């Protein structure tokens, strides 16, 4: 697992996937490894999530096919995962929402937004759900609503559990 983290943070997503795949069946690190694998499938280049809204929108067919295959792989990994805690179950729900956003389908994006908003309704300061809703609003071309979600995040106090999401939101 640690080798996978190191490879991921140094930009070697293929090597990271290989190490996380080895750690996937471990009783202690397996759940975390699967969650990281899903994150890599959804964003292998560590791009700004939702940044494709500002691009020309013309993805070549090979890239679109690769992204859809990655979303299917991430979805399968999430279906095979059995969360052991309520916190992990919420994390799985958020990653499922990101799968919907990456599917390039408006209905899936709207479902993902509903899922994020359900989490925010129960946990008002849940940074990953707020970030997910901001990305969903950007995907649905509702920039002012996305900006409001990001403002909410920027007013929160930083905590180490949500450090990656805080960084993505800034």
Short mmCIF file of N, CA, C and O in Angstrom, two decimals, residues 20-126:
data_model
loop_
_atom_site.label_atom_id
_atom_site.label_comp_id
_atom_site.label_asym_id
_atom_site.label_seq_id
_atom_site.Cartn_x
_atom_site.Cartn_y
_atom_site.Cartn_z
N UNK A 20 -1.35 -1.07 -5.53
CA UNK A 20 -2.64 -1.09 -4.85
C UNK A 20 -3.40 -2.38 -5.14
O UNK A 20 -4.11 -2.89 -4.27
N UNK A 21 -3.25 -2.91 -6.34
CA UNK A 21 -3.90 -4.17 -6.68
C UNK A 21 -3.36 -5.31 -5.81
O UNK A 21 -4.10 -6.20 -5.40
N UNK A 22 -2.06 -5.27 -5.54
CA UNK A 22 -1.47 -6.28 -4.65
C UNK A 22 -2.00 -6.14 -3.23
O UNK A 22 -2.19 -7.12 -2.53
N UNK A 23 -2.22 -4.89 -2.80
CA UNK A 23 -2.68 -4.64 -1.43
C UNK A 23 -4.19 -4.79 -1.30
O UNK A 23 -4.71 -4.81 -0.18
N UNK A 24 -4.89 -4.96 -2.39
CA UNK A 24 -6.36 -4.97 -2.40
C UNK A 24 -6.95 -6.08 -1.54
O UNK A 24 -7.98 -5.90 -0.90
N UNK A 25 -6.33 -7.22 -1.48
CA UNK A 25 -6.87 -8.37 -0.74
C UNK A 25 -6.43 -8.40 0.72
O UNK A 25 -6.81 -9.29 1.47
N UNK A 26 -5.62 -7.44 1.13
CA UNK A 26 -5.13 -7.39 2.51
C UNK A 26 -6.26 -6.98 3.44
O UNK A 26 -7.05 -6.08 3.12
N UNK A 27 -6.33 -7.59 4.60
CA UNK A 27 -7.42 -7.29 5.53
C UNK A 27 -7.28 -5.90 6.15
O UNK A 27 -8.27 -5.27 6.49
N UNK A 28 -6.06 -5.43 6.29
CA UNK A 28 -5.84 -4.13 6.92
C UNK A 28 -5.86 -2.98 5.91
O UNK A 28 -6.47 -1.94 6.14
N UNK A 29 -5.20 -3.16 4.78
CA UNK A 29 -5.01 -2.08 3.81
C UNK A 29 -5.88 -2.21 2.57
O UNK A 29 -5.89 -1.32 1.72
N UNK A 30 -6.60 -3.31 2.44
CA UNK A 30 -7.35 -3.58 1.22
C UNK A 30 -8.40 -2.54 0.87
O UNK A 30 -8.51 -2.11 -0.27
N UNK A 31 -9.17 -2.14 1.87
CA UNK A 31 -10.24 -1.16 1.63
C UNK A 31 -9.66 0.17 1.15
O UNK A 31 -10.14 0.75 0.16
N UNK A 32 -8.61 0.63 1.80
CA UNK A 32 -7.96 1.88 1.39
C UNK A 32 -7.36 1.75 0.00
O UNK A 32 -7.41 2.69 -0.80
N UNK A 33 -6.78 0.59 -0.29
CA UNK A 33 -6.18 0.37 -1.61
C UNK A 33 -7.22 0.44 -2.71
O UNK A 33 -6.99 1.06 -3.76
N UNK A 34 -8.39 -0.16 -2.47
CA UNK A 34 -9.45 -0.14 -3.48
C UNK A 34 -9.94 1.30 -3.70
O UNK A 34 -10.16 1.72 -4.84
N UNK A 35 -10.09 2.05 -2.62
CA UNK A 35 -10.53 3.44 -2.77
C UNK A 35 -9.52 4.26 -3.56
O UNK A 35 -9.90 5.08 -4.41
N UNK A 36 -8.24 4.02 -3.33
CA UNK A 36 -7.22 4.72 -4.11
C UNK A 36 -7.24 4.27 -5.57
O UNK A 36 -7.05 5.08 -6.48
N UNK A 37 -7.46 2.98 -5.80
CA UNK A 37 -7.54 2.48 -7.17
C UNK A 37 -8.68 3.15 -7.93
O UNK A 37 -8.53 3.52 -9.10
N UNK A 38 -9.81 3.32 -7.26
CA UNK A 38 -10.96 3.99 -7.90
C UNK A 38 -10.59 5.43 -8.23
O UNK A 38 -10.87 5.92 -9.33
N UNK A 39 -9.93 6.10 -7.29
CA UNK A 39 -9.49 7.48 -7.54
C UNK A 39 -8.55 7.57 -8.74
O UNK A 39 -8.64 8.51 -9.54
N UNK A 40 -7.66 6.60 -8.87
CA UNK A 40 -6.74 6.60 -10.01
C UNK A 40 -7.49 6.33 -11.31
O UNK A 40 -7.22 6.97 -12.33
N UNK A 41 -8.44 5.41 -11.29
CA UNK A 41 -9.22 5.13 -12.50
C UNK A 41 -9.98 6.37 -12.96
O UNK A 41 -10.07 6.64 -14.15
N UNK A 42 -10.52 7.12 -12.01
CA UNK A 42 -11.32 8.29 -12.36
C UNK A 42 -10.48 9.49 -12.75
O UNK A 42 -10.94 10.35 -13.50
N UNK A 43 -9.25 9.57 -12.24
CA UNK A 43 -8.40 10.73 -12.53
C UNK A 43 -6.94 10.30 -12.57
O UNK A 43 -6.17 10.62 -11.67
N UNK A 44 -6.52 9.57 -13.61
CA UNK A 44 -5.17 9.02 -13.64
C UNK A 44 -4.06 10.05 -13.77
O UNK A 44 -2.94 9.81 -13.36
N UNK A 45 -4.37 11.21 -14.31
CA UNK A 45 -3.33 12.23 -14.54
C UNK A 45 -3.32 13.32 -13.47
O UNK A 45 -2.60 14.30 -13.61
N UNK A 46 -4.13 13.15 -12.42
CA UNK A 46 -4.26 14.15 -11.35
C UNK A 46 -4.65 15.51 -11.92
O UNK A 46 -4.17 16.54 -11.47
N UNK A 47 -5.52 15.52 -12.92
CA UNK A 47 -6.02 16.76 -13.49
C UNK A 47 -7.01 17.40 -12.53
O UNK A 47 -7.50 16.76 -11.61
N UNK A 48 -7.34 18.65 -12.79
CA UNK A 48 -8.37 19.31 -12.02
C UNK A 48 -9.70 18.68 -12.39
O UNK A 48 -10.10 18.70 -13.54
N UNK A 49 -10.36 18.12 -11.40
CA UNK A 49 -11.63 17.45 -11.65
C UNK A 49 -12.67 18.52 -11.98
O UNK A 49 -12.83 19.49 -11.26
N UNK A 50 -13.35 18.34 -13.10
CA UNK A 50 -14.32 19.33 -13.56
C UNK A 50 -13.71 20.34 -14.51
O UNK A 50 -14.40 21.15 -15.09
N UNK A 51 -12.40 20.31 -14.69
CA UNK A 51 -11.73 21.26 -15.57
C UNK A 51 -12.04 21.05 -17.03
O UNK A 51 -11.84 21.95 -17.85
N UNK A 52 -12.55 19.87 -17.38
CA UNK A 52 -12.88 19.60 -18.77
C UNK A 52 -14.03 20.46 -19.25
O UNK A 52 -14.26 20.59 -20.44
N UNK A 53 -14.76 21.09 -18.33
CA UNK A 53 -15.85 21.98 -18.71
C UNK A 53 -15.31 23.16 -19.50
O UNK A 53 -15.96 23.67 -20.40
N UNK A 54 -14.09 23.58 -19.18
CA UNK A 54 -13.51 24.73 -19.85
C UNK A 54 -12.81 24.37 -21.14
O UNK A 54 -12.40 25.24 -21.89
N UNK A 55 -12.64 23.10 -21.44
CA UNK A 55 -11.99 22.68 -22.67
C UNK A 55 -12.98 22.79 -23.83
O UNK A 55 -14.16 23.06 -23.65
N UNK A 56 -12.50 22.55 -25.02
CA UNK A 56 -13.33 22.70 -26.21
C UNK A 56 -14.47 21.70 -26.25
O UNK A 56 -15.44 21.88 -26.97
N UNK A 57 -14.36 20.60 -25.50
CA UNK A 57 -15.42 19.61 -25.47
C UNK A 57 -15.28 18.54 -26.52
O UNK A 57 -16.06 17.61 -26.56
N UNK A 58 -14.30 18.65 -27.39
CA UNK A 58 -14.11 17.67 -28.45
C UNK A 58 -13.06 16.66 -28.03
O UNK A 58 -11.87 16.83 -28.28
N UNK A 59 -13.50 15.60 -27.35
CA UNK A 59 -12.59 14.53 -26.99
C UNK A 59 -12.50 13.58 -28.17
O UNK A 59 -13.51 13.26 -28.80
N UNK A 60 -11.29 13.14 -28.48
CA UNK A 60 -11.20 12.16 -29.56
C UNK A 60 -11.81 10.84 -29.09
O UNK A 60 -11.97 10.59 -27.90
N UNK A 61 -12.17 10.02 -30.04
CA UNK A 61 -12.91 8.78 -29.74
C UNK A 61 -12.11 7.84 -28.84
O UNK A 61 -12.67 7.22 -27.93
N UNK A 62 -10.79 7.73 -29.07
CA UNK A 62 -9.98 6.84 -28.25
C UNK A 62 -9.95 7.29 -26.80
O UNK A 62 -10.08 6.46 -25.88
N UNK A 63 -9.78 8.58 -26.58
CA UNK A 63 -9.73 9.09 -25.21
C UNK A 63 -11.09 8.90 -24.52
O UNK A 63 -11.15 8.52 -23.35
N UNK A 64 -12.17 9.17 -25.23
CA UNK A 64 -13.50 8.99 -24.65
C UNK A 64 -13.72 7.53 -24.28
O UNK A 64 -14.23 7.21 -23.21
N UNK A 65 -13.32 6.61 -25.17
CA UNK A 65 -13.46 5.19 -24.88
C UNK A 65 -12.63 4.79 -23.66
O UNK A 65 -13.09 4.02 -22.81
N UNK A 66 -11.40 5.31 -23.57
CA UNK A 66 -10.55 5.00 -22.42
C UNK A 66 -11.17 5.51 -21.12
O UNK A 66 -11.13 4.83 -20.10
N UNK A 67 -11.74 6.70 -21.17
CA UNK A 67 -12.36 7.25 -19.97
C UNK A 67 -13.57 6.42 -19.55
O UNK A 67 -13.78 6.18 -18.37
N UNK A 68 -14.36 6.00 -20.53
CA UNK A 68 -15.54 5.19 -20.20
C UNK A 68 -15.14 3.82 -19.65
O UNK A 68 -15.78 3.31 -18.72
N UNK A 69 -14.06 3.24 -20.19
CA UNK A 69 -13.56 1.97 -19.65
C UNK A 69 -13.07 2.15 -18.21
O UNK A 69 -13.28 1.29 -17.35
N UNK A 70 -12.39 3.27 -17.96
CA UNK A 70 -11.90 3.55 -16.61
C UNK A 70 -13.06 3.72 -15.64
O UNK A 70 -13.01 3.25 -14.49
N UNK A 71 -14.13 4.38 -16.09
CA UNK A 71 -15.31 4.56 -15.23
C UNK A 71 -15.94 3.20 -14.93
O UNK A 71 -16.34 2.93 -13.80
N UNK A 72 -16.01 2.33 -15.93
CA UNK A 72 -16.57 1.00 -15.70
C UNK A 72 -15.72 0.19 -14.72
O UNK A 72 -16.24 -0.51 -13.85
N UNK A 73 -14.39 0.31 -14.86
CA UNK A 73 -13.49 -0.39 -13.93
C UNK A 73 -13.67 0.14 -12.52
O UNK A 73 -13.73 -0.63 -11.55
N UNK A 74 -13.77 1.46 -12.38
CA UNK A 74 -13.96 2.06 -11.06
C UNK A 74 -15.29 1.62 -10.46
O UNK A 74 -15.38 1.30 -9.27
N UNK A 75 -16.33 1.60 -11.30
CA UNK A 75 -17.64 1.18 -10.83
C UNK A 75 -17.62 -0.27 -10.35
O UNK A 75 -18.21 -0.61 -9.32
N UNK A 76 -16.92 -1.13 -11.08
CA UNK A 76 -16.82 -2.54 -10.68
C UNK A 76 -16.07 -2.68 -9.36
O UNK A 76 -16.47 -3.46 -8.49
N UNK A 77 -14.99 -1.92 -9.20
CA UNK A 77 -14.24 -1.96 -7.94
C UNK A 77 -15.13 -1.53 -6.77
O UNK A 77 -15.09 -2.13 -5.69
N UNK A 78 -15.93 -0.50 -6.99
CA UNK A 78 -16.81 -0.02 -5.92
C UNK A 78 -17.90 -1.04 -5.59
O UNK A 78 -18.29 -1.19 -4.43
N UNK A 79 -18.40 -1.74 -6.61
CA UNK A 79 -19.42 -2.75 -6.36
C UNK A 79 -18.86 -3.93 -5.57
O UNK A 79 -19.58 -4.52 -4.75
N UNK A 80 -17.60 -4.26 -5.80
CA UNK A 80 -16.98 -5.37 -5.09
C UNK A 80 -16.59 -5.01 -3.66
O UNK A 80 -16.37 -5.89 -2.83
N UNK A 81 -16.50 -3.73 -3.36
CA UNK A 81 -16.06 -3.27 -2.05
C UNK A 81 -17.19 -3.36 -1.04
O UNK A 81 -18.32 -2.96 -1.32
N UNK A 82 -16.89 -3.88 0.12
CA UNK A 82 -17.84 -3.95 1.23
C UNK A 82 -17.33 -3.04 2.33
O UNK A 82 -16.39 -3.38 3.06
N UNK A 83 -17.92 -1.83 2.47
CA UNK A 83 -17.42 -0.88 3.48
C UNK A 83 -17.54 -1.43 4.90
O UNK A 83 -18.54 -2.07 5.24
N UNK A 84 -16.52 -1.17 5.69
CA UNK A 84 -16.50 -1.66 7.06
C UNK A 84 -16.92 -0.60 8.07
O UNK A 84 -17.11 -0.92 9.24
N UNK A 85 -17.05 0.65 7.63
CA UNK A 85 -17.46 1.72 8.54
C UNK A 85 -18.40 2.67 7.82
O UNK A 85 -18.47 2.69 6.58
N UNK A 86 -19.10 3.48 8.60
CA UNK A 86 -20.02 4.46 8.01
C UNK A 86 -19.25 5.50 7.21
O UNK A 86 -19.72 5.95 6.16
N UNK A 87 -18.07 5.86 7.69
CA UNK A 87 -17.24 6.85 6.98
C UNK A 87 -16.83 6.31 5.61
O UNK A 87 -16.86 7.04 4.62
N UNK A 88 -16.48 5.06 5.54
CA UNK A 88 -16.10 4.45 4.26
C UNK A 88 -17.31 4.35 3.34
O UNK A 88 -17.19 4.53 2.13
N UNK A 89 -18.48 4.07 3.91
CA UNK A 89 -19.69 3.99 3.09
C UNK A 89 -20.00 5.34 2.44
O UNK A 89 -20.38 5.39 1.26
N UNK A 90 -19.80 6.43 3.17
CA UNK A 90 -20.00 7.76 2.60
C UNK A 90 -18.96 8.02 1.52
O UNK A 90 -19.27 8.56 0.45
N UNK A 91 -17.72 7.61 1.76
CA UNK A 91 -16.66 7.78 0.77
C UNK A 91 -16.99 7.01 -0.52
O UNK A 91 -16.76 7.51 -1.62
N UNK A 92 -17.54 5.81 -0.38
CA UNK A 92 -17.94 5.02 -1.54
C UNK A 92 -19.05 5.73 -2.31
O UNK A 92 -19.03 5.80 -3.54
N UNK A 93 -20.00 6.31 -1.58
CA UNK A 93 -21.10 7.04 -2.22
C UNK A 93 -20.56 8.24 -3.01
O UNK A 93 -21.03 8.53 -4.11
N UNK A 94 -19.57 8.91 -2.46
CA UNK A 94 -18.96 10.05 -3.15
C UNK A 94 -18.23 9.58 -4.41
O UNK A 94 -18.37 10.19 -5.48
N UNK A 95 -17.49 8.50 -4.31
CA UNK A 95 -16.79 7.99 -5.49
C UNK A 95 -17.76 7.49 -6.55
O UNK A 95 -17.51 7.64 -7.75
N UNK A 96 -18.88 6.93 -6.12
CA UNK A 96 -19.91 6.54 -7.09
C UNK A 96 -20.45 7.77 -7.80
O UNK A 96 -20.74 7.73 -9.00
N UNK A 97 -20.58 8.87 -7.07
CA UNK A 97 -21.00 10.13 -7.69
C UNK A 97 -20.00 10.60 -8.73
O UNK A 97 -20.38 11.04 -9.82
N UNK A 98 -18.72 10.49 -8.41
CA UNK A 98 -17.69 10.88 -9.38
C UNK A 98 -17.72 9.97 -10.61
O UNK A 98 -17.44 10.42 -11.72
N UNK A 99 -18.06 8.70 -10.41
CA UNK A 99 -18.22 7.80 -11.56
C UNK A 99 -19.33 8.31 -12.47
O UNK A 99 -19.21 8.31 -13.69
N UNK A 100 -20.42 8.76 -11.85
CA UNK A 100 -21.53 9.31 -12.63
C UNK A 100 -21.13 10.57 -13.37
O UNK A 100 -21.52 10.78 -14.52
N UNK A 101 -20.33 11.41 -12.73
CA UNK A 101 -19.87 12.64 -13.38
C UNK A 101 -18.95 12.34 -14.56
O UNK A 101 -19.00 13.02 -15.58
N UNK A 102 -18.12 11.33 -14.42
CA UNK A 102 -17.17 10.99 -15.48
C UNK A 102 -17.79 10.21 -16.63
O UNK A 102 -17.14 9.96 -17.63
N UNK A 103 -19.04 9.79 -16.48
CA UNK A 103 -19.67 8.98 -17.53
C UNK A 103 -20.10 9.83 -18.73
O UNK A 103 -20.58 9.28 -19.72
N UNK A 104 -19.97 11.15 -18.65
CA UNK A 104 -20.31 12.07 -19.74
C UNK A 104 -21.79 12.00 -20.12
O UNK A 104 -22.16 12.16 -21.27
N UNK A 105 -22.64 11.77 -19.12
CA UNK A 105 -24.08 11.64 -19.34
C UNK A 105 -24.77 12.61 -18.39
O UNK A 105 -24.52 12.60 -17.18
N UNK A 106 -25.66 13.46 -18.91
CA UNK A 106 -26.29 14.48 -18.10
C UNK A 106 -27.13 13.88 -16.97
O UNK A 106 -27.11 14.37 -15.84
N UNK A 107 -27.87 12.80 -17.26
CA UNK A 107 -28.70 12.19 -16.22
C UNK A 107 -27.84 11.63 -15.09
O UNK A 107 -28.21 11.76 -13.91
N UNK A 108 -26.71 11.03 -15.43
CA UNK A 108 -25.81 10.51 -14.39
C UNK A 108 -25.22 11.66 -13.58
O UNK A 108 -25.03 11.53 -12.37
N UNK A 109 -24.91 12.77 -14.23
CA UNK A 109 -24.39 13.94 -13.52
C UNK A 109 -25.43 14.48 -12.55
O UNK A 109 -25.10 14.88 -11.43
N UNK A 110 -26.69 14.51 -12.97
CA UNK A 110 -27.76 14.99 -12.09
C UNK A 110 -27.95 14.05 -10.92
O UNK A 110 -28.17 14.49 -9.79
N UNK A 111 -27.88 12.74 -11.16
CA UNK A 111 -27.97 11.77 -10.06
C UNK A 111 -26.81 11.93 -9.08
O UNK A 111 -26.99 11.82 -7.86
N UNK A 112 -25.63 12.16 -9.63
CA UNK A 112 -24.45 12.37 -8.77
C UNK A 112 -24.65 13.61 -7.90
O UNK A 112 -24.35 13.59 -6.70
N UNK A 113 -25.17 14.68 -8.50
CA UNK A 113 -25.42 15.90 -7.74
C UNK A 113 -26.42 15.64 -6.62
O UNK A 113 -26.22 16.09 -5.49
N UNK A 114 -27.47 14.89 -6.91
CA UNK A 114 -28.45 14.54 -5.87
C UNK A 114 -27.79 13.76 -4.74
O UNK A 114 -28.07 14.00 -3.56
N UNK A 115 -26.92 12.84 -5.10
CA UNK A 115 -26.22 12.04 -4.11
C UNK A 115 -25.33 12.92 -3.22
O UNK A 115 -25.32 12.78 -1.99
N UNK A 116 -24.60 13.85 -3.84
CA UNK A 116 -23.74 14.76 -3.08
C UNK A 116 -24.59 15.63 -2.15
O UNK A 116 -24.23 15.85 -0.99
N UNK A 117 -25.72 16.11 -2.66
CA UNK A 117 -26.56 17.00 -1.86
C UNK A 117 -27.22 16.24 -0.69
O UNK A 117 -27.45 16.84 0.36
N UNK A 118 -27.50 14.96 -0.86
CA UNK A 118 -28.02 14.15 0.25
C UNK A 118 -27.00 14.09 1.38
O UNK A 118 -27.35 14.21 2.56
N UNK A 119 -25.74 13.91 1.01
CA UNK A 119 -24.69 13.85 2.04
C UNK A 119 -24.55 15.20 2.72
O UNK A 119 -24.44 15.28 3.95
N UNK A 120 -24.59 16.29 1.94
CA UNK A 120 -24.47 17.63 2.51
C UNK A 120 -25.66 17.94 3.42
O UNK A 120 -25.52 18.65 4.42
N UNK A 121 -26.83 17.40 3.10
CA UNK A 121 -28.01 17.63 3.93
C UNK A 121 -27.85 17.01 5.31
O UNK A 121 -28.33 17.57 6.31
N UNK A 122 -27.16 15.88 5.39
CA UNK A 122 -26.98 15.22 6.69
C UNK A 122 -25.72 15.69 7.40
O UNK A 122 -25.68 15.73 8.62
N UNK A 123 -24.69 16.04 6.63
CA UNK A 123 -23.42 16.51 7.19
C UNK A 123 -23.05 17.81 6.50
O UNK A 123 -22.40 17.79 5.45
N UNK A 124 -23.44 18.94 7.05
CA UNK A 124 -23.33 20.22 6.35
C UNK A 124 -21.90 20.62 6.02
O UNK A 124 -21.69 21.34 5.05
N UNK A 125 -20.93 20.19 6.79
CA UNK A 125 -19.54 20.58 6.54
C UNK A 125 -18.72 19.43 5.96
O UNK A 125 -17.52 19.33 6.24
N UNK A 126 -19.31 18.60 5.15
CA UNK A 126 -18.60 17.47 4.56
C UNK A 126 -17.90 17.95 3.29
O UNK A 126 -18.53 18.11 2.24
#
